[in-house]
């Protein structure tokens, strides 16, 4: 059974009288432990696709099976639970809570699945350690560099032991050197912890870190090939 | 499962971030709760004062006054025509089933002398029943007996004010005072009763057997005349019945024809005061109701700020949703935030309200009574206000679309 199995997914946005087709019957599957880059120019539907994969949005038609579960039939709260347990998000703009320490940012996903305060703390500390932010637990996001903030976001994505990390342009706000560091972190997590990484980017050199590249154009997959 | 302690922690932090705003929002609740507590305390104090006065004149009390004389067409007012007698007094007790006890009252103001002290006070000639009718206690000594009333014994009971003025620290029991130069032996002292509703000092009085008053002090145009009859009804419900029975009995005894006016007046003091007590209670409720309007306005303030807060924190809500916050996680977060605001406001309001009431008592000498029930009620109400007015913003937050919320700038 594939980790992610997408069958004939379409997404249509209704903008007044005009319906805009953002995805046209996309089908493919992702196995556990893959490292995939999704590429495409803006407006190609890759963000829409990403939102559907991340259970933030539902397809207009088609089936999306996540570990065999048909996500399309789930309600709002069930989707929230899936996001909590199965998917770790890393965003371009980091999306950390300001005025909240790194440690508490990492603890955030565990607030919503009944982990005790003590366990939350322990897990958050070890997650921060695994992304190389030991000793920065009590720093606030505005006291951290962009790369460090993104590492906190990665730690937050890891902390619930989610099998998938969805990274939406994770290096978009970072310089080349820091970008490389973050990508090496992803590579390491993929190799050592067997975490499936789905990366959205439009930078070819970032996509190079992945082992499979899917290219989108006008809502359709144009190429889907292994990266040599 | 929702993590309440953590949610409270998050709320506290969010409120601390905007200290000034939180404080101003709370102020509405502080003023509302403070006002409700102070107003109810003032209202309850006022009605308690009246209730005490009712208790001090004796409960279920009726007073019968003689009728008015008419001289050349000019009516002189109640009490000018001496029409009540000892016979009436005895007949009322005997024949009116709704009446529990009766005491006559005849007398006037006279100069009282003890040693080198003298004092002008009201002399009431009555029977031992008087203490029961007026619910008056003895401080020391004894009450005169029926026998002493029959024989017209020259004995007397002194009110506290009279004791203080004539005797100071001396024990008055067994001493002899001269009332209108007639020597009377003091056999008892009355417990203090305080002011009447009209502000009269009820303790400035001397009780003597009615026969002694009639024979020795204040002569009467005809034997057995009394100035006032005090009647105690069996219960509050019996007051009206007793009044009716007395009316019928006295009209019969005084031979008043069907078309003639009464030559006496029955006053229902208890009823008058109960009416006052009722109106003061209504007043208290009204004050409380007005004050709770300000509590409501405080609640609207909370809703306003919470709506602003939800908009400002759209991105935060989006992040929380992305990492797995469910509908009620988000709702509770904002409801608890509103609740925290209103409860802290409520506690400060209680402190201010209680403090304010004490100040009113201390400086304006208004009687205030703080009932713990009202304090708890005001606190719970402030909590309810928080939940009620916090709900809509929380509901709005929980319905945000996570994608839009994440993109919100």
Coordinates of C-alpha atoms in Angstrom, one line a residue:
Chain A
X1 CA 0.0 0.0 0.0
X2 CA 1.5 3.4 -1.0
X3 CA 1.8 6.1 1.7
X4 CA -0.1 8.6 -0.5
X5 CA -2.3 7.5 -3.3
X6 CA -3.9 10.3 -5.4
X7 CA -6.5 9.2 -7.9
X8 CA -7.9 11.6 -10.6
X9 CA -7.9 14.6 -8.3
X10 CA -9.4 17.9 -9.6
X11 CA -9.8 21.2 -7.9
X12 CA -12.1 23.9 -9.2
X13 CA -12.4 27.3 -7.7
X14 CA -15.6 29.1 -8.1
X15 CA -14.9 32.8 -8.5
X16 CA -18.2 34.4 -9.0
X17 CA -19.6 33.1 -12.3
X18 CA -16.2 31.9 -13.5
X19 CA -14.9 28.5 -12.5
X20 CA -11.1 28.2 -12.4
X21 CA -9.7 24.7 -12.8
X22 CA -6.6 24.6 -10.6
X23 CA -6.0 20.9 -10.9
X24 CA -7.0 18.6 -13.7
X25 CA -7.3 14.9 -12.9
X26 CA -3.9 14.4 -11.2
X27 CA -3.0 10.9 -10.3
X28 CA 0.1 9.4 -8.7
X29 CA 1.4 7.8 -5.6
X30 CA 4.2 8.2 -3.1
X31 CA 5.8 5.4 -1.2
X32 CA 7.0 5.6 2.4
X33 CA 10.5 7.1 2.6
X34 CA 10.5 9.0 -0.7
X35 CA 12.1 12.5 -1.1
X36 CA 10.1 14.3 -3.7
X37 CA 10.3 17.8 -5.2
X38 CA 7.3 19.3 -6.8
X39 CA 8.2 22.0 -9.2
X40 CA 6.3 24.4 -11.4
X41 CA 5.9 28.1 -12.2
X42 CA 3.5 30.1 -10.0
X43 CA -0.1 29.4 -11.0
X44 CA 0.7 25.8 -12.0
X45 CA -1.4 24.4 -9.3
X46 CA 1.4 23.1 -7.1
X47 CA 0.2 25.1 -4.1
X48 CA -3.3 23.8 -4.5
X49 CA -1.9 20.3 -4.7
X50 CA 0.2 20.9 -1.7
X51 CA -2.9 22.1 0.3
X52 CA -4.8 19.0 -0.7
X53 CA -1.9 16.7 0.2
X54 CA -1.6 18.6 3.6
X55 CA -5.3 18.0 4.3
X56 CA -5.8 21.7 4.5
X57 CA -8.1 21.6 1.5
X58 CA -10.3 19.0 -0.1
X59 CA -10.3 18.1 -3.8
X60 CA -13.4 18.9 -5.9
X61 CA -13.4 15.3 -7.2
X62 CA -11.1 12.3 -7.1
X63 CA -9.8 10.3 -4.3
X64 CA -6.9 10.9 -1.9
X65 CA -5.9 7.9 0.2
X66 CA -3.5 8.7 3.0
X67 CA -2.2 5.4 4.4
X68 CA -5.3 3.8 3.0
X69 CA -7.8 6.3 4.5
X70 CA -10.0 8.2 2.1
X71 CA -9.3 11.8 3.3
X72 CA -12.1 13.2 1.2
X73 CA -14.8 11.7 3.5
X74 CA -13.4 13.2 6.7
X75 CA -14.7 16.2 8.6
X76 CA -12.9 19.3 9.7
X77 CA -11.8 18.0 13.1
X78 CA -10.8 14.6 11.6
X79 CA -8.6 16.4 9.1
X80 CA -7.1 18.4 11.9
X81 CA -6.3 15.2 13.7
X82 CA -4.6 13.8 10.6
X83 CA -2.6 17.0 10.1
X84 CA -1.6 16.6 13.8
X85 CA -0.4 13.0 13.6
X86 CA 0.6 12.4 10.0
X87 CA 1.9 15.6 8.5
X88 CA 4.5 18.1 9.6
X89 CA 4.4 21.4 7.8
X90 CA 7.4 23.6 7.0
X91 CA 6.5 27.0 5.4
X92 CA 8.3 29.6 3.4
X93 CA 7.6 32.2 6.0
X94 CA 8.4 29.9 9.0
X95 CA 5.0 30.5 10.6
X96 CA 6.2 30.4 14.1
X97 CA 4.2 32.0 16.9
X98 CA 5.9 35.2 17.8
X99 CA 6.3 36.1 21.5
X100 CA 6.5 32.3 22.1
X101 CA 9.8 30.6 22.8
X102 CA 11.3 28.1 20.4
X103 CA 10.5 25.3 22.9
X104 CA 6.8 26.3 23.2
X105 CA 6.5 26.6 19.4
X106 CA 7.8 23.0 19.1
X107 CA 5.4 21.9 21.8
X108 CA 2.4 23.4 20.0
X109 CA 1.3 20.3 18.0
X110 CA 1.4 18.3 21.2
X111 CA -1.1 20.6 22.8
X112 CA -3.7 19.2 20.6
X113 CA -3.2 15.5 21.1
X114 CA -3.3 15.0 24.9
X115 CA 0.4 14.7 25.6
X116 CA 1.2 15.5 29.2
X117 CA 3.1 18.7 29.9
X118 CA 6.2 16.9 31.1
X119 CA 6.3 14.7 28.0
X120 CA 5.7 17.7 25.8
X121 CA 8.8 19.4 27.2
X122 CA 11.0 16.3 26.9
X123 CA 10.0 15.7 23.3
X124 CA 10.3 19.3 22.3
X125 CA 13.8 19.5 23.8
X126 CA 14.9 16.4 21.9
X127 CA 13.3 17.6 18.7
X128 CA 15.2 20.9 19.0
X129 CA 18.4 18.9 19.7
X130 CA 17.9 16.9 16.6
X131 CA 17.8 20.0 14.4
X132 CA 20.9 21.4 16.1
X133 CA 19.2 24.1 18.2
X134 CA 20.4 22.9 21.6
X135 CA 20.6 25.8 24.0
X136 CA 18.2 28.0 22.0
X137 CA 15.1 26.6 23.6
X138 CA 14.1 29.8 25.3
X139 CA 14.9 32.2 22.5
X140 CA 12.0 33.9 20.8
X141 CA 11.6 33.8 17.0
X142 CA 12.8 37.4 16.7
X143 CA 16.0 36.4 18.5
X144 CA 16.8 33.7 16.0
X145 CA 18.2 33.9 12.4
X146 CA 16.1 32.8 9.5
X147 CA 17.8 29.5 9.3
X148 CA 17.4 28.9 13.0
X149 CA 13.7 29.8 12.7
X150 CA 13.2 27.3 9.9
X151 CA 15.0 24.7 12.1
X152 CA 12.4 25.4 14.8
X153 CA 9.7 24.9 12.3
X154 CA 11.3 21.6 11.2
X155 CA 11.5 20.5 14.9
X156 CA 7.8 21.4 15.2
X157 CA 7.1 19.2 12.1
X158 CA 9.0 16.3 13.6
X159 CA 7.8 16.4 17.2
X160 CA 4.7 14.3 16.7
X161 CA 6.7 11.6 14.8
X162 CA 4.7 12.4 11.6
X163 CA 5.7 10.2 8.7
X164 CA 5.4 13.0 6.2
X165 CA 7.0 16.5 6.1
X166 CA 5.4 18.9 3.6
X167 CA 7.7 21.7 2.9
X168 CA 6.3 24.6 0.9
X169 CA 9.3 26.7 -0.5
X170 CA 11.2 26.1 2.8
X171 CA 14.2 28.0 1.5
X172 CA 12.4 30.8 -0.2
X173 CA 13.3 33.3 2.5
X174 CA 16.8 32.0 3.2
X175 CA 20.3 32.7 1.7
X176 CA 22.1 30.1 -0.3
X177 CA 24.3 28.9 2.5
X178 CA 21.4 28.5 5.0
X179 CA 19.3 27.0 2.3
X180 CA 21.9 24.3 1.8
X181 CA 21.9 23.6 5.6
X182 CA 18.2 23.2 5.7
X183 CA 18.2 20.9 2.7
X184 CA 21.0 18.8 4.3
X185 CA 18.8 18.6 7.4
X186 CA 15.9 17.3 5.2
X187 CA 18.2 14.8 3.5
X188 CA 19.4 13.6 6.9
X189 CA 15.9 13.2 8.2
X190 CA 14.9 11.3 5.1
X191 CA 17.9 9.0 5.2
X192 CA 18.1 8.4 8.9
X193 CA 14.5 8.5 10.1
X194 CA 12.9 7.4 6.9
X195 CA 10.6 10.4 6.9
X196 CA 8.8 11.0 3.6
X197 CA 9.7 14.5 2.4
X198 CA 7.5 16.4 -0.1
X199 CA 9.2 19.6 -1.1
X200 CA 7.7 22.4 -3.2
X201 CA 10.1 24.7 -4.8
X202 CA 10.8 26.5 -8.0
X203 CA 14.6 26.5 -7.6
X204 CA 16.2 23.7 -9.6
X205 CA 19.2 23.5 -7.3
X206 CA 17.0 22.9 -4.3
X207 CA 15.0 20.3 -6.2
X208 CA 18.4 18.6 -6.8
X209 CA 18.4 17.3 -3.2
X210 CA 15.4 15.2 -3.9
X211 CA 15.3 11.8 -5.5
X212 CA 12.1 12.3 -7.6
X213 CA 10.9 15.4 -9.3
X214 CA 7.3 16.1 -10.3
X215 CA 6.7 19.1 -12.6
X216 CA 3.4 20.9 -12.8
X217 CA 2.1 23.1 -15.5
X218 CA -1.4 24.5 -15.8
X219 CA -2.8 22.1 -13.2
X220 CA -1.4 19.0 -14.7
X221 CA 1.7 16.9 -14.1
X222 CA 4.0 17.3 -17.0
X223 CA 6.9 15.1 -15.9
X224 CA 7.4 12.7 -13.0
X225 CA 10.8 11.2 -13.1
X226 CA 13.6 10.0 -10.7
X227 CA 16.4 12.5 -10.0
X228 CA 19.7 11.0 -10.9
Chain B
X1 CA -9.3 15.8 24.5
X2 CA -8.8 19.5 25.2
X3 CA -5.9 20.6 27.3
X4 CA -7.5 23.2 29.7
X5 CA -4.4 24.2 31.8
X6 CA -2.4 24.9 28.7
X7 CA -5.3 26.8 27.2
X8 CA -5.4 29.0 30.3
X9 CA -1.7 29.5 30.0
X10 CA -2.0 30.6 26.4
X11 CA -4.8 32.9 27.3
X12 CA -2.9 34.6 30.1
X13 CA 0.0 35.1 27.7
X14 CA -2.2 36.6 25.1
X15 CA -3.7 39.0 27.6
X16 CA -0.3 40.0 29.0
X17 CA 0.9 40.9 25.5
X18 CA -1.7 43.7 25.4
X19 CA -1.7 44.8 29.0
X20 CA -3.3 48.2 28.5
X21 CA -6.0 46.8 26.3
X22 CA -6.7 44.0 28.6
X23 CA -6.9 46.3 31.6
X24 CA -9.3 48.7 29.8
X25 CA -11.5 45.8 28.7
X26 CA -11.6 44.5 32.2
X27 CA -12.5 47.9 33.5
X28 CA -16.0 47.5 32.1
X29 CA -16.5 44.4 34.0
X30 CA -14.9 45.8 37.1
X31 CA -17.3 48.8 37.1
X32 CA -20.2 46.5 36.4
X33 CA -19.6 44.0 39.1
X34 CA -18.5 46.7 41.6
X35 CA -21.7 48.7 40.9
X36 CA -24.0 45.6 41.2
X37 CA -22.4 44.7 44.5
X38 CA -22.5 48.2 46.0
X39 CA -26.0 48.9 44.8
X40 CA -27.3 45.6 46.2
X41 CA -25.5 46.3 49.4
X42 CA -27.1 49.7 49.8
X43 CA -30.5 48.4 48.9
X44 CA -30.3 45.5 51.2
X45 CA -29.0 47.8 54.0
X46 CA -32.0 50.1 53.5
X47 CA -34.6 47.3 53.6
X48 CA -32.8 45.7 56.6
X49 CA -33.0 49.0 58.4
X50 CA -36.8 49.1 57.9
X51 CA -37.1 45.5 58.8
X52 CA -35.3 46.2 62.1
X53 CA -37.7 49.1 62.8
X54 CA -40.7 46.8 62.2
X55 CA -39.2 44.4 64.6
X56 CA -38.6 47.2 67.1
X57 CA -42.2 48.4 67.2
X58 CA -43.4 44.8 67.5
X59 CA -44.5 42.7 64.6
X60 CA -48.2 42.4 63.5
X61 CA -49.1 45.5 65.4
X62 CA -52.3 47.5 65.1
X63 CA -52.9 50.8 66.8
X64 CA -56.3 52.1 67.7
X65 CA -56.7 55.8 68.1
X66 CA -59.8 57.6 69.4
X67 CA -61.9 59.5 66.8
X68 CA -61.9 63.2 66.1
X69 CA -64.1 65.8 67.7
X70 CA -66.0 68.1 65.5
X71 CA -66.4 71.6 66.9
X72 CA -68.7 73.9 64.8
X73 CA -68.0 71.9 61.7
X74 CA -64.2 71.9 62.2
X75 CA -62.9 68.4 62.6
X76 CA -60.0 68.2 64.9
X77 CA -58.2 65.1 63.8
X78 CA -57.7 61.6 65.2
X79 CA -57.3 61.3 68.9
X80 CA -59.1 64.5 69.9
X81 CA -62.3 62.8 71.1
X82 CA -61.8 60.5 74.0
X83 CA -63.8 57.4 73.0
X84 CA -61.7 54.4 73.9
X85 CA -62.0 52.7 77.2
X86 CA -60.6 49.8 79.2
X87 CA -63.8 48.0 78.3
X88 CA -63.0 48.3 74.6
X89 CA -59.5 46.9 75.3
X90 CA -60.8 43.9 77.2
X91 CA -63.6 43.3 74.6
X92 CA -61.1 43.3 71.7
X93 CA -59.0 40.6 73.3
X94 CA -62.1 38.6 74.3
X95 CA -64.1 38.8 71.1
X96 CA -61.7 39.2 68.2
X97 CA -60.3 35.8 67.3
X98 CA -57.6 37.2 65.1
X99 CA -56.1 39.2 68.0
X100 CA -53.4 37.7 70.0
X101 CA -52.9 40.3 72.7
X102 CA -54.0 43.8 73.6
X103 CA -52.6 46.6 75.7
X104 CA -54.1 49.9 76.6
X105 CA -52.0 53.1 76.7
X106 CA -53.0 56.2 78.6
X107 CA -50.7 58.9 79.8
X108 CA -48.9 62.0 78.8
X109 CA -45.7 63.9 79.4
X110 CA -44.6 64.6 82.9
X111 CA -41.6 65.7 84.9
X112 CA -39.8 62.9 86.7
X113 CA -37.5 63.5 89.7
X114 CA -34.9 61.3 91.4
X115 CA -32.7 62.9 94.0
X116 CA -31.4 66.0 92.5
X117 CA -32.0 64.9 88.9
X118 CA -35.1 65.5 86.9
X119 CA -36.2 64.6 83.4
X120 CA -39.3 65.1 81.3
X121 CA -40.6 62.0 79.7
X122 CA -43.6 60.2 78.3
X123 CA -45.6 58.3 80.9
X124 CA -47.5 55.3 79.5
X125 CA -50.2 53.8 81.7
X126 CA -50.7 50.2 80.6
X127 CA -51.0 46.6 81.5
X128 CA -48.3 43.8 81.7
X129 CA -49.4 42.8 78.2
X130 CA -47.8 45.9 76.7
X131 CA -44.3 44.3 76.7
X132 CA -45.7 41.3 74.9
X133 CA -47.6 43.4 72.3
X134 CA -44.6 45.6 71.6
X135 CA -42.1 42.7 71.8
X136 CA -40.1 44.5 74.5
X137 CA -37.7 42.8 76.8
X138 CA -36.8 43.6 80.4
X139 CA -33.2 44.5 81.1
X140 CA -33.6 43.9 84.8
X141 CA -36.2 43.7 87.6
X142 CA -39.7 42.6 86.9
X143 CA -42.9 43.6 85.2
X144 CA -45.9 44.8 87.3
X145 CA -48.6 42.2 87.9
X146 CA -52.3 42.1 87.0
X147 CA -52.8 42.5 90.8
X148 CA -50.8 45.7 90.8
X149 CA -52.8 47.0 87.9
X150 CA -56.1 46.3 89.7
X151 CA -54.9 48.0 92.8
X152 CA -53.3 50.9 91.1
X153 CA -50.0 50.3 92.7
X154 CA -47.4 53.1 92.3
X155 CA -44.7 51.1 90.6
X156 CA -43.0 51.8 87.3
X157 CA -40.6 50.4 84.6
X158 CA -38.1 52.8 83.2
X159 CA -36.9 53.0 79.6
X160 CA -33.1 53.1 79.0
X161 CA -33.0 56.8 78.2
X162 CA -34.8 57.6 81.5
X163 CA -32.5 55.4 83.5
X164 CA -29.4 57.0 81.9
X165 CA -30.6 60.5 82.6
X166 CA -31.9 60.0 86.1
X167 CA -29.6 57.3 87.5
X168 CA -26.4 57.3 85.6
X169 CA -24.6 54.3 87.0
X170 CA -26.8 53.7 90.0
X171 CA -29.0 50.6 89.9
X172 CA -32.5 52.0 89.6
X173 CA -34.4 48.9 90.9
X174 CA -36.0 49.6 94.2
X175 CA -35.4 53.3 94.1
X176 CA -38.3 55.8 94.3
X177 CA -38.9 58.4 91.6
X178 CA -41.4 61.2 91.8
X179 CA -43.7 61.5 88.8
X180 CA -45.7 64.7 89.0
X181 CA -44.6 64.7 92.7
X182 CA -46.2 61.3 93.2
X183 CA -43.7 58.7 94.5
X184 CA -43.4 55.6 92.4
X185 CA -41.1 52.6 93.1
X186 CA -39.0 51.4 90.2
X187 CA -39.4 47.7 89.8
X188 CA -37.8 47.1 86.4
X189 CA -35.7 48.6 83.6
X190 CA -36.6 48.0 79.9
X191 CA -34.1 46.8 77.3
X192 CA -33.2 49.4 74.8
X193 CA -35.3 49.5 71.6
X194 CA -33.8 52.4 69.6
X195 CA -35.5 54.8 67.4
X196 CA -38.9 54.4 65.9
X197 CA -39.5 54.8 62.2
X198 CA -40.2 58.5 62.7
X199 CA -37.0 58.9 64.6
X200 CA -38.6 59.1 68.1
X201 CA -36.6 57.7 70.9
X202 CA -38.7 54.7 72.0
X203 CA -36.6 54.3 75.2
X204 CA -37.5 57.7 76.5
X205 CA -40.6 56.4 78.4
X206 CA -41.9 55.2 81.7
X207 CA -44.4 52.4 82.0
X208 CA -46.8 52.4 85.0
X209 CA -50.0 50.5 85.7
X210 CA -52.8 52.2 83.8
X211 CA -55.0 52.5 86.9
X212 CA -52.2 54.4 88.6
X213 CA -52.0 56.8 85.7
X214 CA -55.7 57.3 85.6
X215 CA -56.0 57.9 89.3
X216 CA -52.8 59.7 90.2
X217 CA -51.3 61.4 87.2
X218 CA -53.6 62.1 84.3
X219 CA -57.2 62.4 85.2
X220 CA -59.9 61.3 82.7
X221 CA -63.2 62.8 81.7
X222 CA -64.8 59.4 82.4
X223 CA -63.4 56.4 84.2
X224 CA -61.5 53.8 82.3
X225 CA -60.6 56.0 79.4
X226 CA -57.5 55.1 77.4
X227 CA -55.7 57.1 74.8
X228 CA -54.4 54.3 72.5
X229 CA -55.0 50.6 72.3
X230 CA -52.1 48.5 71.0
X231 CA -53.2 45.3 69.4
X232 CA -51.1 42.3 68.4
X233 CA -52.6 40.2 65.6
X234 CA -52.0 36.4 65.6
X235 CA -50.0 36.5 62.4
X236 CA -49.2 38.9 59.5
X237 CA -52.0 37.3 57.5
X238 CA -54.4 37.9 60.4
X239 CA -53.7 41.7 60.4
X240 CA -56.4 42.5 57.9
X241 CA -58.9 40.1 59.6
X242 CA -58.1 41.6 63.0
X243 CA -58.6 45.1 61.7
X244 CA -62.0 44.1 60.3
X245 CA -63.1 42.4 63.5
X246 CA -62.0 45.4 65.6
X247 CA -63.9 47.7 63.3
X248 CA -67.1 45.7 63.7
X249 CA -66.7 45.2 67.4
X250 CA -66.0 48.9 68.2
X251 CA -68.8 50.2 65.9
X252 CA -71.1 47.9 67.8
X253 CA -69.8 48.9 71.2
X254 CA -69.8 52.6 70.4
X255 CA -73.3 52.3 68.9
X256 CA -72.4 53.8 65.5
X257 CA -75.1 53.6 62.9
X258 CA -74.5 52.2 59.4
X259 CA -74.1 55.6 57.8
X260 CA -72.1 57.2 60.6
X261 CA -68.3 57.6 60.5
X262 CA -66.1 55.7 63.0
X263 CA -65.2 57.5 66.2
X264 CA -61.9 55.7 66.2
X265 CA -59.1 54.8 63.8
X266 CA -57.3 51.5 63.3
X267 CA -53.8 51.9 62.0
X268 CA -51.9 49.0 60.6
X269 CA -48.3 50.0 61.3
X270 CA -46.9 46.8 60.3
X271 CA -48.5 47.0 56.9
X272 CA -47.3 50.5 56.4
X273 CA -43.8 49.5 57.2
X274 CA -44.0 46.3 55.2
X275 CA -45.0 48.4 52.2
X276 CA -42.0 50.5 52.8
X277 CA -39.8 47.5 53.1
X278 CA -41.2 46.1 49.9
X279 CA -40.6 49.4 48.1
X280 CA -37.1 49.5 49.4
X281 CA -36.5 46.0 48.1
X282 CA -37.9 46.9 44.7
X283 CA -35.6 49.9 44.8
X284 CA -32.6 47.6 45.5
X285 CA -33.5 45.4 42.7
X286 CA -33.9 48.3 40.4
X287 CA -30.5 49.7 41.4
X288 CA -29.0 46.2 40.8
X289 CA -30.7 46.0 37.5
X290 CA -29.3 49.3 36.4
X291 CA -25.9 48.3 37.6
X292 CA -26.1 45.1 35.7
X293 CA -26.6 47.1 32.5
X294 CA -23.1 48.4 33.0
X295 CA -22.0 44.8 33.4
X296 CA -23.6 44.0 30.1
X297 CA -21.9 47.0 28.5
X298 CA -18.6 45.6 29.9
X299 CA -19.4 42.3 28.2
X300 CA -19.9 44.1 24.9
X301 CA -16.5 45.6 25.4
X302 CA -15.0 42.2 25.8
X303 CA -16.7 41.0 22.7
X304 CA -15.4 44.0 20.8
X305 CA -11.8 43.4 21.9
X306 CA -12.0 39.7 21.3
X307 CA -13.2 40.3 17.7
X308 CA -10.2 42.6 17.2
X309 CA -8.0 40.0 18.7
X310 CA -9.3 37.2 16.5
X311 CA -8.6 39.4 13.4
X312 CA -5.2 40.3 14.6
X313 CA -4.3 36.8 15.3
X314 CA -5.7 35.2 12.2
X315 CA -2.2 33.9 11.2
X316 CA -1.7 32.4 14.7
X317 CA -5.1 30.7 14.3
X318 CA -4.0 29.3 10.9
X319 CA -0.8 28.0 12.4
X320 CA -2.6 26.3 15.2
X321 CA -5.1 24.8 12.8
X322 CA -2.3 23.5 10.5
X323 CA -0.6 21.7 13.4
X324 CA -3.8 20.1 14.4
X325 CA -6.0 22.4 16.5
X326 CA -9.7 21.3 16.2
X327 CA -12.7 23.5 16.1
X328 CA -13.2 23.4 19.9
X329 CA -9.5 23.9 20.6
X330 CA -9.7 27.2 18.9
X331 CA -13.1 28.1 20.4
X332 CA -12.0 27.3 23.9
X333 CA -8.9 29.3 23.6
X334 CA -10.8 32.4 22.8
X335 CA -13.6 31.7 25.2
X336 CA -11.2 31.1 28.0
X337 CA -9.4 34.3 27.1
X338 CA -12.7 36.2 27.4
X339 CA -13.5 34.3 30.6
X340 CA -10.1 35.2 32.1
X341 CA -10.7 38.8 31.3
X342 CA -14.2 38.8 32.8
X343 CA -13.3 36.8 35.9
X344 CA -10.3 38.9 36.8
X345 CA -12.5 41.9 36.2
X346 CA -15.1 40.3 38.4
X347 CA -12.7 39.7 41.3
X348 CA -11.4 43.3 41.1
X349 CA -15.0 44.4 40.9
X350 CA -15.9 42.5 44.0
X351 CA -13.1 44.0 45.9
X352 CA -14.1 47.5 44.8
X353 CA -17.8 46.9 45.4
X354 CA -17.2 45.6 48.9
X355 CA -14.7 48.3 49.6
X356 CA -17.1 50.9 48.2
X357 CA -20.0 49.7 50.3
X358 CA -17.8 49.8 53.4
X359 CA -16.8 53.4 52.5
X360 CA -20.5 54.4 52.1
X361 CA -21.2 52.9 55.5
X362 CA -18.3 54.6 57.1
X363 CA -18.5 58.1 55.5
X364 CA -22.1 58.6 54.4
X365 CA -23.4 56.4 57.3
X366 CA -25.7 54.5 54.9
X367 CA -26.5 51.1 56.2
X368 CA -25.0 48.6 53.7
X369 CA -25.2 44.8 53.9
X370 CA -23.0 42.7 51.6
X371 CA -24.6 39.4 51.1
X372 CA -22.1 36.6 50.2
X373 CA -24.8 35.2 47.9
X374 CA -24.8 38.4 45.8
X375 CA -21.0 38.4 45.7
X376 CA -21.0 34.8 44.4
X377 CA -23.8 35.7 42.0
X378 CA -22.0 38.7 40.7
X379 CA -18.9 36.7 40.2
X380 CA -20.7 33.9 38.4
X381 CA -22.6 36.5 36.3
X382 CA -19.3 38.1 35.2
X383 CA -18.1 34.7 34.2
X384 CA -21.3 34.1 32.2
X385 CA -20.8 37.5 30.6
X386 CA -17.3 36.4 29.5
X387 CA -18.5 33.1 28.1
X388 CA -21.5 34.7 26.4
X389 CA -19.7 37.6 24.8
X390 CA -16.6 35.5 24.1
X391 CA -18.5 32.9 22.3
X392 CA -19.2 34.8 19.1
X393 CA -15.5 35.8 18.5
X394 CA -14.4 32.3 19.3
X395 CA -17.0 30.9 17.0
X396 CA -15.8 33.2 14.3
X397 CA -12.2 32.2 14.9
X398 CA -13.0 28.5 14.7
X399 CA -14.6 28.9 11.3
X400 CA -11.6 30.4 9.6
X401 CA -10.3 28.5 6.7
X402 CA -6.7 27.3 7.6
X403 CA -5.3 28.1 4.2
X404 CA -6.6 31.7 4.2
X405 CA -5.6 32.1 7.8
X406 CA -2.1 31.0 7.1
X407 CA -1.7 33.4 4.2
X408 CA -3.2 36.3 6.2
X409 CA -0.8 39.2 6.5

